[in-house]
Each structure stands twice: as C-alpha cells, then as structure tokens.
Short mmCIF file of C-alpha atoms and ligand atoms in Angstrom, two decimals:
data_model
loop_
_atom_site.label_atom_id
_atom_site.label_comp_id
_atom_site.label_asym_id
_atom_site.label_seq_id
_atom_site.Cartn_x
_atom_site.Cartn_y
_atom_site.Cartn_z
CA MET A 1 25.85 15.53 23.79
CA GLY A 2 28.75 13.10 23.76
CA GLU A 3 28.77 10.61 21.25
CA THR A 4 28.19 7.66 23.38
CA GLU A 5 25.56 9.20 25.15
CA TYR A 6 23.67 10.06 21.94
CA ALA A 7 24.17 6.10 20.71
CA ARG A 8 22.78 5.33 24.27
CA GLN A 9 19.87 7.19 23.59
CA ARG A 10 19.49 5.84 20.16
CA GLU A 11 19.46 2.24 21.83
CA ASN A 12 16.47 2.82 23.70
CA LEU A 13 14.20 3.65 20.88
CA MET A 14 11.76 1.11 20.76
CA PRO A 15 11.80 0.29 16.64
CA ALA A 16 9.48 1.88 13.96
CA VAL A 17 8.59 -0.88 11.26
CA VAL A 18 7.80 -0.49 7.80
CA VAL A 19 4.92 -2.87 6.30
CA VAL A 20 5.22 -2.55 2.23
CA GLY A 21 3.38 -4.43 -0.44
CA ALA A 22 5.63 -6.90 -2.14
CA GLN A 23 4.05 -7.40 -5.85
CA TRP A 24 1.49 -5.27 -7.37
CA GLY A 25 -0.91 -4.28 -4.52
CA ASP A 26 -3.33 -5.76 -3.01
CA GLU A 27 -1.40 -8.25 -0.95
CA GLY A 28 -3.50 -7.69 2.24
CA LYS A 29 -1.36 -5.23 3.69
CA GLY A 30 -4.74 -3.56 5.65
CA LYS A 31 -5.20 -7.38 7.17
CA VAL A 32 -1.97 -7.58 8.12
CA VAL A 33 -1.29 -4.06 9.52
CA ASP A 34 -4.74 -4.27 11.22
CA LEU A 35 -3.38 -7.59 13.20
CA TYR A 36 0.32 -5.61 13.75
CA ALA A 37 -1.51 -2.48 15.08
CA ARG A 38 -2.34 -4.21 18.77
CA HIS A 39 1.70 -3.69 19.11
CA ALA A 40 1.74 -0.13 17.83
CA ASP A 41 1.29 2.98 19.66
CA ALA A 42 0.91 4.53 15.84
CA VAL A 43 0.26 3.87 12.59
CA VAL A 44 1.05 6.09 9.87
CA ARG A 45 0.41 6.10 6.07
CA TYR A 46 3.19 7.61 3.92
CA ALA A 47 2.00 7.67 0.36
CA GLY A 48 -0.44 7.35 -2.15
CA GLY A 49 -4.03 8.43 -1.67
CA ALA A 50 -7.52 6.89 -2.08
CA ASN A 51 -6.19 4.62 -4.65
CA ALA A 52 -5.54 2.42 -2.37
CA GLY A 53 -8.10 0.28 -0.65
CA HIS A 54 -6.90 -1.66 2.50
CA THR A 55 -9.37 -4.50 3.83
CA LEU A 56 -9.71 -5.34 7.50
CA VAL A 57 -12.20 -8.15 8.39
CA VAL A 58 -12.83 -8.31 12.44
CA GLY A 59 -15.41 -10.16 14.32
CA GLY A 60 -16.94 -11.44 10.60
CA GLU A 61 -17.37 -7.69 9.83
CA GLN A 62 -15.55 -5.87 6.45
CA VAL A 63 -14.42 -2.59 6.74
CA ILE A 64 -12.69 -0.81 3.61
CA LEU A 65 -10.04 2.01 4.10
CA HIS A 66 -8.52 4.08 1.73
CA LEU A 67 -6.89 6.83 3.35
CA VAL A 68 -7.13 6.43 7.30
CA PRO A 69 -4.73 3.95 8.59
CA SER A 70 -5.80 0.15 9.11
CA GLY A 71 -4.57 0.86 12.55
CA ILE A 72 -8.05 2.42 13.56
CA LEU A 73 -9.71 -0.43 15.03
CA ASN A 74 -7.11 -0.63 17.89
CA GLU A 75 -8.67 1.84 19.91
CA GLU A 76 -5.50 2.27 21.50
CA THR A 77 -3.56 3.73 18.61
CA GLU A 78 -2.73 6.70 16.85
CA CYS A 79 -3.47 7.24 13.29
CA VAL A 80 -1.50 9.21 10.72
CA VAL A 81 -2.36 10.25 7.37
CA ALA A 82 1.77 12.05 6.56
CA GLN A 83 2.81 14.33 4.35
CA GLY A 84 3.64 11.91 1.58
CA THR A 85 0.07 11.06 0.84
CA VAL A 86 -2.35 12.69 -1.33
CA LEU A 87 -5.54 13.62 -0.10
CA ASP A 88 -8.91 13.99 -1.35
CA PRO A 89 -11.14 15.77 1.54
CA ASP A 90 -14.43 13.50 0.70
CA VAL A 91 -12.95 10.65 1.17
CA LEU A 92 -11.70 11.47 4.53
CA LEU A 93 -14.36 13.33 5.74
CA GLU A 94 -16.99 10.09 4.72
CA GLU A 95 -14.19 7.32 6.18
CA ILE A 96 -14.35 9.35 9.78
CA ALA A 97 -18.25 9.33 9.51
CA THR A 98 -18.18 5.22 8.65
CA LEU A 99 -15.79 4.94 10.92
CA GLU A 100 -17.89 7.11 13.75
CA ALA A 101 -21.41 5.06 12.71
CA ARG A 102 -19.36 1.98 13.95
CA GLY A 103 -18.76 3.19 17.28
CA ILE A 104 -15.08 3.86 16.46
CA SER A 105 -14.16 6.87 18.25
CA VAL A 106 -11.46 8.84 15.92
CA ALA A 107 -11.59 12.39 17.03
CA SER A 108 -8.32 12.33 19.16
CA ARG A 109 -6.33 10.14 17.53
CA LEU A 110 -6.53 10.62 13.65
CA HIS A 111 -4.13 13.01 12.61
CA PHE A 112 -3.17 14.57 8.89
CA SER A 113 -0.34 16.16 7.62
CA GLU A 114 -0.82 19.92 6.89
CA ARG A 115 1.50 19.56 4.63
CA ALA A 116 -0.22 16.86 2.43
CA HIS A 117 -1.28 17.56 -0.96
CA VAL A 118 -4.92 17.95 -1.29
CA VAL A 119 -6.66 16.27 -4.51
CA LEU A 120 -8.72 18.65 -6.10
CA PRO A 121 -11.82 17.97 -8.67
CA HIS A 122 -9.82 18.82 -11.70
CA HIS A 123 -7.63 16.15 -10.76
CA LYS A 124 -9.77 13.30 -10.92
CA LEU A 125 -11.13 14.89 -14.18
CA ILE A 126 -8.09 15.12 -15.90
CA ASP A 127 -7.07 11.31 -14.33
CA SER A 128 -10.68 10.16 -15.61
CA LEU A 129 -9.69 11.71 -19.05
CA ARG A 130 -6.86 10.26 -19.87
CA GLU A 131 -7.93 6.81 -19.36
CA ASN A 132 -10.35 7.42 -22.28
CA LYS A 133 -7.24 8.05 -24.26
CA ALA A 134 -4.80 5.40 -25.90
CA GLY A 135 -1.93 4.87 -23.61
CA ALA A 136 -3.87 4.66 -20.31
CA ILE A 137 -2.45 3.50 -17.14
CA GLY A 138 -5.47 1.77 -16.18
CA THR A 139 -5.57 4.22 -12.91
CA THR A 140 -8.09 4.11 -10.36
CA LYS A 141 -9.49 7.48 -11.77
CA ARG A 142 -8.74 8.82 -8.30
CA GLY A 143 -6.55 11.89 -9.28
CA ILE A 144 -3.53 10.58 -7.90
CA GLY A 145 -1.46 11.17 -10.91
CA PRO A 146 -2.31 15.02 -11.95
CA CYS A 147 -2.24 15.94 -7.74
CA TYR A 148 1.53 14.48 -7.92
CA GLU A 149 2.45 16.53 -11.11
CA ASP A 150 1.14 19.47 -9.28
CA LYS A 151 3.27 18.77 -6.08
CA VAL A 152 6.27 18.19 -7.77
CA ALA A 153 5.50 21.08 -10.48
CA ARG A 154 5.33 23.26 -7.05
CA ARG A 155 1.89 24.67 -7.39
CA GLY A 156 0.01 22.25 -5.78
CA ILE A 157 -2.14 23.17 -2.60
CA ARG A 158 -1.40 21.34 0.58
CA LEU A 159 -3.91 20.37 3.54
CA GLY A 160 -2.67 23.78 5.31
CA ASP A 161 -3.55 25.68 2.77
CA LEU A 162 -7.07 25.08 2.95
CA LEU A 163 -7.15 27.10 6.14
CA GLN A 164 -5.61 30.24 4.76
CA PRO A 165 -8.78 31.25 2.50
CA LYS A 166 -7.50 34.65 1.48
CA GLU A 167 -4.49 33.02 -0.52
CA LEU A 168 -6.32 29.89 -1.78
CA ARG A 169 -8.24 31.37 -4.20
CA SER A 170 -5.36 32.93 -6.22
CA ARG A 171 -3.45 30.12 -5.83
CA LEU A 172 -6.26 27.78 -6.93
CA ALA A 173 -6.49 30.00 -9.96
CA ARG A 174 -2.67 29.70 -11.10
CA ASN A 175 -2.75 26.07 -10.37
CA ILE A 176 -6.23 25.62 -12.36
CA GLU A 177 -5.32 27.70 -15.18
CA ALA A 178 -1.79 25.53 -15.30
CA TRP A 179 -4.10 22.53 -16.58
CA ARG A 180 -5.91 24.61 -19.24
CA PRO A 181 -4.19 23.33 -22.43
CA VAL A 182 -4.22 19.60 -20.79
CA ALA A 183 -8.01 19.97 -20.28
CA ASP A 184 -8.55 21.42 -23.77
CA ALA A 185 -6.55 18.64 -25.44
CA LEU A 186 -8.90 16.34 -23.86
CA GLY A 187 -12.09 18.06 -24.25
CA GLY A 188 -12.63 18.50 -20.39
CA THR A 189 -14.26 21.78 -18.77
CA LEU A 190 -12.06 22.73 -15.97
CA PRO A 191 -13.77 24.40 -12.74
CA ALA A 192 -13.98 27.99 -11.89
CA PRO A 193 -11.54 28.84 -9.09
CA ASP A 194 -13.44 30.90 -7.16
CA GLU A 195 -16.11 27.51 -6.77
CA VAL A 196 -13.10 25.39 -5.82
CA ALA A 197 -12.12 28.03 -3.61
CA THR A 198 -15.09 27.85 -1.62
CA ALA A 199 -16.14 24.22 -1.41
CA TYR A 200 -12.26 23.32 -0.41
CA ALA A 201 -12.32 26.19 2.12
CA ALA A 202 -15.23 24.70 3.68
CA LEU A 203 -13.83 21.39 3.56
CA GLY A 204 -10.60 22.67 5.21
CA GLN A 205 -12.65 23.89 8.02
CA ARG A 206 -14.14 20.66 8.76
CA LEU A 207 -10.79 18.97 8.77
CA ARG A 208 -9.08 21.55 10.87
CA PRO A 209 -9.18 19.66 14.00
CA PHE A 210 -7.28 17.06 12.44
CA VAL A 211 -4.44 18.94 10.82
CA CYS A 212 -0.93 19.18 12.26
CA ASP A 213 2.79 18.55 11.69
CA THR A 214 2.48 15.00 11.75
CA ALA A 215 6.56 14.82 11.06
CA ARG A 216 7.22 16.66 14.75
CA LEU A 217 4.13 14.19 16.49
CA LEU A 218 6.09 11.21 15.08
CA SER A 219 9.27 12.80 16.50
CA THR A 220 7.85 13.30 19.64
CA LEU A 221 6.35 9.66 19.69
CA LEU A 222 9.41 8.19 19.02
CA SER A 223 11.57 10.30 21.16
CA GLN A 224 9.11 8.22 23.79
CA ASN A 225 10.09 4.79 22.80
CA LYS A 226 6.82 4.72 21.27
CA ASN A 227 6.06 1.84 18.75
CA VAL A 228 5.32 3.38 15.02
CA MET A 229 4.17 1.35 12.18
CA LEU A 230 4.79 2.70 8.76
CA GLU A 231 2.01 1.29 6.44
CA GLY A 232 2.30 1.10 2.58
CA ALA A 233 0.16 1.58 0.33
CA GLN A 234 0.38 -0.19 -3.42
CA GLY A 235 3.34 -2.08 -3.61
CA THR A 236 6.97 -2.43 -5.04
CA LEU A 237 6.10 -2.97 -8.49
CA LEU A 238 3.66 -0.06 -8.72
CA ASP A 239 6.45 1.94 -7.02
CA ILE A 240 7.51 5.01 -9.40
CA ASP A 241 11.21 4.33 -9.80
CA HIS A 242 11.05 0.28 -9.01
CA GLY A 243 7.80 -1.06 -11.02
CA THR A 244 7.22 -1.53 -14.11
CA TYR A 245 7.65 2.01 -15.51
CA PRO A 246 4.84 3.44 -16.78
CA PHE A 247 2.67 0.81 -15.39
CA VAL A 248 3.23 2.52 -12.22
CA THR A 249 1.77 4.15 -9.33
CA SER A 250 3.07 8.36 -9.06
CA SER A 251 4.71 7.92 -5.60
CA THR A 252 7.58 6.18 -3.78
CA ALA A 253 5.23 3.03 -2.57
CA VAL A 254 8.56 1.02 -1.48
CA ALA A 255 9.79 1.01 2.41
CA GLY A 256 12.31 4.04 1.76
CA GLY A 257 9.44 6.28 0.86
CA ALA A 258 8.67 5.89 4.56
CA CYS A 259 11.34 8.20 5.38
CA SER A 260 10.56 11.35 3.12
CA GLY A 261 7.06 10.52 3.71
CA ALA A 262 6.30 10.17 6.93
CA GLY A 263 9.49 12.69 7.76
CA ILE A 264 11.32 10.39 10.16
CA GLY A 265 15.21 9.06 9.24
CA PRO A 266 16.26 5.84 8.09
CA THR A 267 18.22 5.31 11.82
CA ASP A 268 14.64 5.38 13.06
CA ILE A 269 13.49 2.37 11.05
CA ASP A 270 14.58 -1.23 12.41
CA GLY A 271 12.58 -3.18 10.26
CA VAL A 272 10.64 -4.11 6.91
CA VAL A 273 8.08 -6.51 6.38
CA GLY A 274 6.72 -7.24 2.98
CA ILE A 275 3.44 -8.32 2.12
CA ALA A 276 3.15 -10.86 -0.69
CA LYS A 277 0.15 -13.19 -1.46
CA ALA A 278 0.83 -16.66 -2.12
CA TYR A 279 0.30 -16.13 -6.14
CA ALA A 280 0.09 -13.24 -7.88
CA THR A 281 -2.49 -10.31 -8.72
CA ARG A 282 -2.24 -6.85 -10.71
CA VAL A 283 -5.15 -4.55 -11.30
CA GLY A 284 -4.86 -1.95 -14.69
CA HIS A 285 -2.51 -2.36 -17.26
CA GLY A 286 0.75 -3.58 -17.83
CA PRO A 287 3.33 -6.36 -18.02
CA PHE A 288 2.64 -9.08 -15.57
CA PRO A 289 4.40 -12.22 -16.56
CA THR A 290 2.78 -14.68 -14.54
CA GLU A 291 -0.71 -13.76 -15.69
CA LEU A 292 -3.02 -16.93 -16.19
CA GLU A 293 -5.38 -15.67 -18.54
CA ASN A 294 -7.12 -19.08 -18.89
CA ALA A 295 -9.80 -21.30 -16.31
CA LEU A 296 -7.24 -21.33 -13.49
CA GLY A 297 -6.68 -17.34 -13.70
CA GLU A 298 -10.65 -17.10 -13.18
CA ARG A 299 -10.63 -20.20 -10.60
CA LEU A 300 -7.67 -17.82 -8.58
CA ARG A 301 -10.26 -14.67 -8.74
CA GLN A 302 -13.19 -16.36 -8.19
CA ALA A 303 -11.50 -18.11 -4.84
CA GLY A 304 -9.41 -15.38 -3.67
CA SER A 305 -12.62 -12.87 -4.49
CA GLU A 306 -9.82 -10.90 -6.58
CA PHE A 307 -12.04 -7.96 -7.49
CA GLY A 308 -10.72 -4.39 -6.55
CA ALA A 309 -11.28 -3.00 -3.42
CA THR A 310 -11.35 0.77 -4.58
CA THR A 311 -13.07 0.19 -8.14
CA GLY A 312 -14.18 -2.96 -7.70
CA ARG A 313 -12.44 -4.12 -11.18
CA PRO A 314 -11.65 -7.85 -11.62
CA ARG A 315 -7.93 -8.60 -11.00
CA ARG A 316 -5.51 -10.12 -13.41
CA CYS A 317 -4.18 -13.42 -11.42
CA GLY A 318 -0.97 -15.43 -11.77
CA TRP A 319 1.09 -17.57 -10.23
CA PHE A 320 3.59 -16.31 -7.71
CA ASP A 321 6.79 -14.58 -9.49
CA ALA A 322 10.22 -14.95 -7.63
CA PRO A 323 12.28 -12.88 -9.55
CA ALA A 324 9.62 -9.99 -9.06
CA LEU A 325 9.73 -10.88 -5.21
CA ARG A 326 13.46 -11.15 -4.68
CA LEU A 327 13.51 -7.23 -6.07
CA ALA A 328 11.21 -6.82 -3.51
CA VAL A 329 13.44 -8.02 -1.08
CA ARG A 330 16.25 -6.43 -2.41
CA VAL A 331 14.90 -2.67 -2.51
CA ASN A 332 12.69 -2.98 0.42
CA GLY A 333 15.68 -4.36 2.62
CA MET A 334 12.93 -6.47 3.49
CA THR A 335 13.72 -8.36 7.34
CA ARG A 336 10.87 -10.53 6.94
CA LEU A 337 7.57 -11.35 4.85
CA ALA A 338 4.08 -12.23 5.64
CA LEU A 339 2.62 -14.44 3.24
CA THR A 340 -1.67 -14.12 2.46
CA LYS A 341 -3.89 -16.09 0.96
CA LEU A 342 -2.48 -18.94 1.01
CA ASP A 343 -5.83 -20.83 1.64
CA VAL A 344 -6.49 -19.76 -2.22
CA LEU A 345 -4.42 -22.55 -3.25
CA THR A 346 -6.29 -25.10 -1.55
CA GLY A 347 -7.40 -27.97 -4.17
CA ILE A 348 -5.26 -26.70 -6.82
CA ASP A 349 -2.33 -29.57 -7.65
CA PRO A 350 0.04 -29.01 -8.90
CA ILE A 351 1.23 -24.91 -7.99
CA GLN A 352 3.41 -23.46 -10.35
CA ILE A 353 6.14 -21.11 -8.86
CA CYS A 354 8.38 -19.01 -11.27
CA THR A 355 11.55 -19.61 -10.15
CA HIS A 356 13.08 -16.97 -12.89
CA TYR A 357 12.68 -15.39 -16.09
CA ASP A 358 13.84 -17.07 -19.46
CA ALA A 359 15.11 -13.73 -21.28
CA ASP A 360 16.17 -14.85 -25.01
CA GLY A 361 18.07 -18.16 -24.09
CA GLN A 362 19.10 -15.93 -20.70
CA PRO A 363 17.99 -17.06 -17.38
CA LEU A 364 17.05 -13.71 -15.05
CA SER A 365 16.84 -13.79 -11.40
CA GLU A 366 15.11 -10.36 -11.32
CA PRO A 367 13.47 -8.32 -13.79
CA SER A 368 15.77 -6.21 -15.16
CA PHE A 369 15.08 -2.75 -17.10
CA ASP A 370 11.97 -2.60 -19.64
CA SER A 371 12.72 -6.80 -18.84
CA MET A 372 8.91 -7.64 -17.64
CA ARG A 373 7.67 -6.80 -21.36
CA SER A 374 9.40 -10.04 -22.91
CA VAL A 375 10.43 -12.71 -20.32
CA THR A 376 8.89 -16.25 -20.22
CA PRO A 377 8.59 -17.24 -16.82
CA VAL A 378 10.35 -20.69 -15.88
CA TYR A 379 8.29 -22.84 -13.55
CA GLU A 380 8.60 -25.33 -10.52
CA SER A 381 5.74 -27.41 -9.89
CA MET A 382 4.90 -28.27 -6.16
CA PRO A 383 2.08 -30.74 -5.26
CA GLY A 384 -1.29 -29.01 -3.72
CA TRP A 385 -3.34 -29.83 -0.69
CA SER A 386 -6.88 -30.26 -0.41
CA GLN A 387 -7.49 -29.70 3.34
CA SER A 388 -9.12 -26.42 3.91
CA LEU A 389 -6.69 -24.06 5.97
CA ARG A 390 -9.18 -21.87 7.81
CA ASP A 391 -9.01 -24.31 11.12
CA CYS A 392 -5.11 -24.11 11.09
CA ALA A 393 -4.06 -22.48 14.61
CA THR A 394 -0.41 -22.61 13.92
CA ILE A 395 2.13 -23.41 11.31
CA ASP A 396 2.45 -26.69 12.49
CA ASP A 397 -1.38 -27.45 11.56
CA LEU A 398 -0.62 -26.70 7.95
CA PRO A 399 -0.94 -29.85 5.37
CA GLU A 400 2.52 -30.86 4.49
CA PRO A 401 2.54 -29.34 1.09
CA ALA A 402 1.62 -26.09 2.19
CA ARG A 403 4.38 -26.07 4.40
CA ALA A 404 6.85 -27.06 2.09
CA TYR A 405 5.27 -24.58 -0.43
CA VAL A 406 5.82 -21.98 2.27
CA HIS A 407 9.45 -23.25 2.50
CA ARG A 408 10.20 -23.38 -0.86
CA LEU A 409 8.99 -19.62 -1.62
CA GLU A 410 11.33 -18.67 1.40
CA GLU A 411 14.11 -20.06 -0.14
CA LEU A 412 13.85 -18.82 -3.41
CA VAL A 413 13.35 -15.33 -2.53
CA GLY A 414 15.95 -14.92 0.33
CA CYS A 415 13.78 -13.34 2.88
CA PRO A 416 12.05 -15.47 6.46
CA ILE A 417 8.31 -16.16 6.33
CA SER A 418 7.27 -14.91 9.38
CA LEU A 419 3.61 -14.68 8.93
CA VAL A 420 1.58 -16.75 7.05
CA SER A 421 -2.37 -16.19 6.66
CA VAL A 422 -4.92 -18.46 5.58
CA GLY A 423 -8.23 -16.15 5.39
CA PRO A 424 -9.37 -12.38 5.39
CA GLY A 425 -9.95 -12.31 9.35
CA ARG A 426 -7.77 -11.44 12.19
CA GLU A 427 -7.96 -14.76 13.80
CA HIS A 428 -6.96 -16.40 10.12
CA SER A 429 -3.38 -15.76 11.03
CA LEU A 430 -0.45 -17.99 11.85
CA GLY A 431 2.88 -17.37 12.89
CA GLU A 432 4.40 -14.20 14.31
CA VAL A 433 2.11 -11.38 14.94
CA ASN A 434 4.61 -9.15 16.69
CA PRO A 435 6.77 -7.41 14.14
CA PHE A 436 8.41 -5.14 16.44
CA THR A 437 10.02 -7.65 18.20
CA GLU A 438 13.39 -10.14 17.20
CA LEU A 439 12.30 -12.55 14.07
CA GLY A 440 11.05 -15.64 15.81
CA GLN A 441 11.37 -18.67 13.21
CA LEU A 442 8.07 -20.24 12.07
P1 GDP B 501 -4.40 -4.78 0.33
O1 GDP B 501 -4.70 -3.46 -0.71
O2 GDP B 501 -3.08 -4.94 0.51
O3 GDP B 501 -4.70 -3.71 1.77
O4 GDP B 501 -5.44 -5.55 0.16
P2 GDP B 501 -6.97 -5.49 -0.09
O5 GDP B 501 -7.53 -5.77 1.09
O6 GDP B 501 -6.87 -4.97 -1.37
O7 GDP B 501 -6.86 -6.81 -0.69
C1 GDP B 501 -6.96 -8.05 0.02
C2 GDP B 501 -7.77 -8.69 -0.39
O8 GDP B 501 -7.72 -9.98 0.26
C3 GDP B 501 -9.13 -8.54 1.09
O9 GDP B 501 -10.20 -8.80 0.17
C4 GDP B 501 -8.70 -9.16 2.26
O10 GDP B 501 -10.18 -9.18 2.93
C5 GDP B 501 -8.42 -10.43 1.67
N1 GDP B 501 -7.24 -11.36 2.57
C6 GDP B 501 -6.18 -10.97 3.26
N2 GDP B 501 -5.70 -11.85 3.64
C7 GDP B 501 -6.66 -13.07 2.99
C8 GDP B 501 -5.73 -14.36 3.27
O11 GDP B 501 -4.72 -14.79 3.80
N3 GDP B 501 -7.15 -15.22 2.61
C9 GDP B 501 -7.98 -14.81 1.85
N4 GDP B 501 -9.05 -15.65 1.39
N5 GDP B 501 -8.68 -13.38 2.18
C10 GDP B 501 -7.63 -12.45 2.46
P1 IMO B 502 -3.46 -0.92 -2.60
O1 IMO B 502 -2.77 -0.16 -1.69
C1 IMO B 502 -3.73 -2.20 -6.37
C2 IMO B 502 -2.44 0.47 -9.77
C3 IMO B 502 -3.89 1.07 -10.76
C4 IMO B 502 -2.99 1.36 -11.70
C5 IMO B 502 -1.75 1.89 -11.09
C6 IMO B 502 -1.77 3.69 -11.27
O2 IMO B 502 -4.97 -1.41 -2.22
O3 IMO B 502 -2.77 -2.03 -2.53
P2 IMO B 502 -3.23 5.22 -9.61
O4 IMO B 502 -4.59 5.32 -9.32
O5 IMO B 502 -2.68 4.93 -8.64
O6 IMO B 502 -2.80 6.59 -10.70
O7 IMO B 502 -2.90 4.37 -10.52
O8 IMO B 502 -1.52 1.42 -10.13
N1 IMO B 502 -3.31 0.63 -8.10
C7 IMO B 502 -3.13 -0.22 -7.29
N2 IMO B 502 -3.27 -1.56 -7.57
N3 IMO B 502 -3.52 -1.89 -5.22
C8 IMO B 502 -3.29 -0.58 -5.27
O9 IMO B 502 -3.45 -0.32 -4.08
C9 IMO B 502 -3.52 0.09 -6.06
N4 IMO B 502 -2.91 1.67 -6.05
C10 IMO B 502 -2.78 1.91 -7.52
O10 IMO B 502 -4.37 0.10 -10.68
O11 IMO B 502 -2.52 0.02 -12.61
MG1 MG B 503 -5.95 -2.41 -2.15
#
C-alpha cells in the first residue's frame, strides 16, 4: 500500500479514547464510562483485576463491577476484558450471573482475552498473609500482586491454559511449588495442584464461550471505524511506574498501559480523558499530602460516601492536589478532564486547593521522586457555595463560586475540563458527554 493511501485509511479510523484515573483510584471512572458508553461500540478493560470497584447508578439502581467493563449496561456495546488484566474466574462468573439476573444480556457481547493471567487461590492467600505483616501496602487482598509477579516471572497461568487440562496440572504444580518458600515463611498452606487443576479446568469450561483473541477483535473493530473506549482501573498515583511506589498496585494503570494491555498501537489512540474528583481520596497506605485527618475529612467521607466499592474500607479524604493532577495530565497525555463529585463540596466554605508543595523551602509544582512523603502542601482558598447542585442541568446553572472553582482547577492543572459530575446517576452530568468528538468548551 502506498504511503498516501495508508495515511488516508488511518484518517478514516474513528478514534479510540482512553478513560484513566487521575488520582488514587475511585474517581468515578465507572460512572463516566457508563455515561460515555452510549457513544462507544466497545469498552475495554486493559489493566488491573478485581481490585477495581466501578460503580454505576442507572435509574436509581446501583451496580458495582470489578472486572466486567462499565459499558455493559448499554445493550449495544461490546465489552472486552483484555490481556493486560488479571482475571479471577469466580468474580467473572458471579458478575455475569448478577447482570443476567438483572435482565442484562451478556452472552454475545462479553469477551475475555485468552492471554489474560488467572488469579489463583494461592495468590489471594499470599496477598492476605503479607498484609498481616510489617510493610503492608494496604492492598485489596484480591491476589493482584502475586498474580502479576507470576506473569513477569514467566510461570503464570493464562485463561487459555485453563482450556488445556492436560498441560494445566503440570503448569500449576510448577507454579505452586515456586511459592513454597514464601508460603512457609508466612505460615500459609498452599493448595494441592491436582485440586486447583480440577477446579480451574471446570471454571475454564464455563468461561470458554467468552474466551478469544481480544487484540484481534479490537483490530477488526477499529478497522471497521468503530468507537473503542479503553477503561482504566486504579489511578495514576497507583501506577507501578508513576505512582507513590511502593504504595501502588502491580499494573500499568496510566493511559500508556492501554496499548500493551489491549493490544492496540499508540497511533490508534486519539484522546485521553482523565477522571478526577473535585477533592482527593486514597484507600490503603502511602503518602497523601493533602489528607484531612480531622472533622472536615470525616465530613467529606460521609458526604461523598467514601467507602471502598471493593473492600468497604473507609477512604482517606483530603483537598484537591493540583501537583498530583499535573503529573497525571503529563504522563497520560491527557486531552481533557472529567471532574466528579463537585456536589460533595456543597456547604464547605472556604474550599482549599493545594496549588503546589513546599519541599524544604523550595516550591514544587509536581511530585518528584519520593517527594510526596515529605512535602508540605501550599493552599489557596476559594469561596464555597450552599445551594444543592443536583438539579443543575448545564454548567451555567452552577452557582458562581462552583463555576469559579472548576475554572481555577482547569487553570492550575493545565487541562480543559469537559464534563462536571454532580451526583452518582447518569443524569447528574453537565457538559460534553461524547468523548469521541473534538473538544467542546464548557
Ligand atoms: P471508580 O473506581 O473510579 O469507578 O469509582 P468508584 O465507583 O469506586 O467510586 C466512586 C463513587 O462515587 C461511587 O460510589 C459513585 O457512585 C460515586 N459518584 C460518582 N460520581 C459522583 C458524583 O458526581 N457525585 C457523587 N455524590 N457521587 C458520585
Ligand atoms: P478502582 O479501579 C482505589 C489500591 C489498594 C492499595 C493498592 C494496592 O476502583 O479505582 P492491590 O490490591 O491493587 O495490590 O492494592 O492499590 N487500589 C485501589 N484503590 N481504587 C482502586 O481501583 C484500587 N485498586 C487498588 O487500596 O492501596
Ligand atoms: Mg473504585
């Protein structure tokens, strides 16, 4: 194919868009992806596992998804769990059953990558035992870390392996044996390979109808000019490379992870939407410069229902951290931001924004290596508002101080805010709801 012809073909492609967490997770990715999904032909989870908890509220009913992409409530949308994720078969089957019980058909539009690694019982065991020891990360205990450890140690079990029962037993024996010194040191008992092989071969058979080469499926969809949305899990500050290491998850949560995680090229991606709360939260241990360990933090927790969707743990709450967001805008190549939970700030006056950090007298505009451990946040005050935001239909309906707050955040982080969320429901969304278009002004 001639160069010009190739370029023309690429121009015709409809965009693929990444939706990525810009903070420490739980920014409202599920809500925003569900809202955007009406414009998407496919929604793809590309990283993480059942450590994620994505909440959708449609028609007043709440659905929490851990592995199934948040596009599933749109009956026309294909949902793909790609090879960058780690899959717990029990969770997948439970989610499928829950969705079907709600009358949502998943049979022909849910696809799981044969290359995705499988979370095994001993992954969860080791994860939990480690959490009882000094140096705990505050993980979700879903076996995510040990599963990714097996993946990079090149001894992991992939979904496709569950469909090859003959080889599965010996693969599992080798895998389980590798964990023996760790289990012994932690005082845990590993499962018998035969039992795991029998149970997981059976789970594999139940999942078989959903298993395929999802990277090829996505290439086909993109070549047919379909809109593909890549749904991030966790958040930038939990990313294995860019987050507050070692208090991070074990996968590439940032937008770049969508390429290897879903099996598409960087040139396929045309937009990156970051999701950020109008304040900040974090679950688990690790640095959090703007944390409010006081009555105001508790107020945010109650007003925002800040309790983990996966573990139920109370989330740590604090002020909006602009330096953290600048890092997220930069490393994700963010083209626009969706700001969620603005309604939670109603009645708080004044509202503080961390504009930069003070590091031993030096101003820092972004977190640097290890700096989040030791910096002092520097704040700017903005006036609050007392009116409920729930009935606002457009950005113009927001009270003036709320609009000023949104615009100030935009200015401080250097990325346009195209969507403002003022409640958990699909309907509580102001601004641009089609991310597959050129950016409109708020
Ligand atoms: P995710 O992991 O990024 O998908 O976020 P979670 O679902 O873990 O947490 C976000 C929580 O905030 C969920 O309970 C949502 O229903 C809720 N939520 C999302 N957007 C808004 C909003 O604008 N206002 C309020 N009050 N709640 C929201
Ligand atoms: P969503 O997709 C918030 C946190 C854990 C812990 C650290 C490592 O819902 O935003 P892990 O179990 O991954 O080994 O835990 O990462 N964590 C999350 N925090 N939201 C998430 O996902 C998270 N997934 C992992 O609390 O601090
Ligand atoms: Mg969550």
